[in-house]
Amino acid sequence: MCGIVGYIGKRDVAPLLLEGLQRLEYRGYDSAGVVITSPKATGLKMVKAKGRVRDLEARVPKRFTGTTGIAHTRWATHGAPSDENAHPHLDAAGKVAVVHNGIIDNASELRAKLTAEGVEFLSETDTEVITHLIARADAEKLEDRVREALRHIEGTYGIAVLHADFNDRIVVARNGSPVVLGIGEKEMFVASDVAALVSHTRQVVTLDDGEMATIKADDYRTYTTEGSRTTASPTTVEWEAESYDMGGHDTYMHKEIFEQADAVDRVLRGRIDDRFSTVHLGGLNLDAHDARKVRRVKILGCGTSYHAGMIGAQMIEELARIPADAEPASEFRYRNAVVDPDTLYVAVSQSGETYDVLAAVQELKRKGARVFGVVNVVGSAIAREADAGVYVHAGPEVCVVSTKCFTNTTVAFALLALHLGRIRDLSVSDGKRIIAGLRQLPAQIEEMLEREDEIKKLAQEFAEAKSMLFIGRVRGYPVAREASLKLKEVSYIHAEAYPASELKHGPLALIEPALPTVAIVPDDDLLEKNRAALEEIKARSGKILAVAHREQEKADHTIVVPKNENELDPILMGIPLQLLAYHTALALGRDIDKPRNLAKSVTVE
Ligand code: F6R
């Protein structure tokens, strides 16, 4: 998804902006551009290129110097990836430059109106209308011109504006797309993601929707789009700049898979209360009295986070005995759902910026619901919009496909389930049992990851498959879904996930030697049922890879996973399948960290 980075200070700006763009590459993009100026300059200098940041870098001329600038990585929405459609966009006089994340809903209307007034458009983007509106605004100050332009805009935006006649400042605005200011020593940064800032400063101010800011080298001020001043105190970003490096791994996906034991350790740290066999979740703001009143839990998320939510819903039902289910936020927000005051709504998102999830949260809050966030990125839009919540503390996840955040989110749900359970009817001994299980997880993850070579060998075979089936029953079903998503995203092999209990109702027709099945077979009360499914597949000459707690004789191969408590088993069973997806994609030579057509945080619809 698009990325913004900007700088104003004394340093040579172009290298700084290019480095910032590289740090945003993980979000997915198709073109990039940069525009710069300096206090003594009389105009703006701009370079844009379709393709990678390195293609842009190759086009930057030798004498491209300045101390103020804004830059962008674009993910096409209006108009194909091209040099012309890449941001920044300039007005006809070459004085106003705009970079923009988000979507302008009334762009075609505004474009028609501006064209009728004689404006010539140079791109097919929605963003270019903002540039022309600012250029035509009738006001003295740049801030007022931007404000005047935004009055005409419907849709979402995070924008940064540079003006040749006001080259001591950058003006930014936010509505539905993140904008973060980075505060340095006599220099200021702006970005859509802290990843672009943390190597320079960890003091940040995150803008709210409806907020604007003017940044100068030694000063910043924030105000609403209506013009009233707001107070924004800087916070410190916890994540280190090094967390964004590859750390000796060939890909971020590999690095992040191997960070999972530490990440799980972090989400548990300081939260377990042995005295009462429960957990403390500081940000939850839910006292025992309120917790007892919860009659349902509804979990909303997208993609991998939705799958983590499915696992979470089962844990909450099992441990807290509260009816719970998960639903894709993207569906929920459009179906005019009945919003019930006794339901606890939980929005789950790694980035905390996924538009579909945010829109669902806003709709719920408008209807008076209480919404919790289970989020990785501190201070993100969903974290701020939610009434309370739990951070999953996975650290930054750079690879477009989610691995460690999925695992940490499932652990965060286990903590929530245990917390609710111990307020309700979960016994002390069951609380102790779950806590002991949680404590075992980091070591068991390490043990699991030692099987990498075995999984790598299997992946060579699976790389030849045209399609794969993933099955699981009850606790195993969300694991199968997530494994299937992981494989298709990163290897582009078609994969389908089905409840094992549904085999006979249709998918059995697909079984043949060329369609491998991956079966999740935990050693729990459903073991015999799952074994029966393996028999059915074997009887039809299907090839089977089982992920189980012991060897499965009907399977062609079993990846044996360490056993934990039944309720916590799904947390571990997905991990070998992350490695399977990874090595299959590697064998096929895929661009693992940036799968085609995908973006890390989907901040548009
Ligand atoms: C898959 C993946 C996506 C995200 C989804 C939601 O590997 O990463 O399916 O899980 O786009 O993103 P977040 O969790 O940031 O809301």
Coordinates of C-alpha atoms and ligand atoms in Angstrom, one line a residue, residues 302-305 348-352 354 357 400-402 485-486 489 600 602, ligand 1:
C302 CA -9.5 -9.6 7.9
G303 CA -7.3 -12.3 6.3
T304 CA -4.8 -13.8 8.7
S305 CA -6.1 -11.7 11.6
V348 CA -8.2 -7.7 15.5
S349 CA -5.5 -6.2 13.3
Q350 CA -1.7 -6.5 13.0
S351 CA -1.3 -3.1 11.4
G352 CA -4.2 -1.4 13.2
T354 CA -6.9 -2.0 7.9
V357 CA -11.6 -3.3 10.2
V400 CA 3.7 -8.7 3.6
V401 CA 2.5 -12.1 4.7
S402 CA 1.8 -12.4 8.4
L485 CA -3.9 -18.8 2.9
K486 CA -0.2 -18.7 3.6
E489 CA -0.2 -15.9 -0.9
K600 CA 1.1 -5.1 3.9
V602 CA -4.7 -2.4 3.3
Ligands
F6R1 C1 -1.9 -12.5 5.2 C2 -2.1 -11.2 5.6 C3 -3.4 -10.5 5.5 C4 -3.7 -9.6 6.7 C5 -4.9 -8.8 6.4 C6 -5.3 -8.0 7.7 O1 -0.7 -13.0 5.4 O2 -1.1 -10.7 6.2 O3 -4.4 -11.4 5.2 O4 -3.8 -10.4 7.8 O5 -4.8 -7.9 5.4 O6 -4.3 -7.2 8.1 P1 -4.2 -6.6 9.5 O7 -3.9 -7.7 10.4 O8 -3.0 -5.6 9.5 O9 -5.5 -5.9 9.8

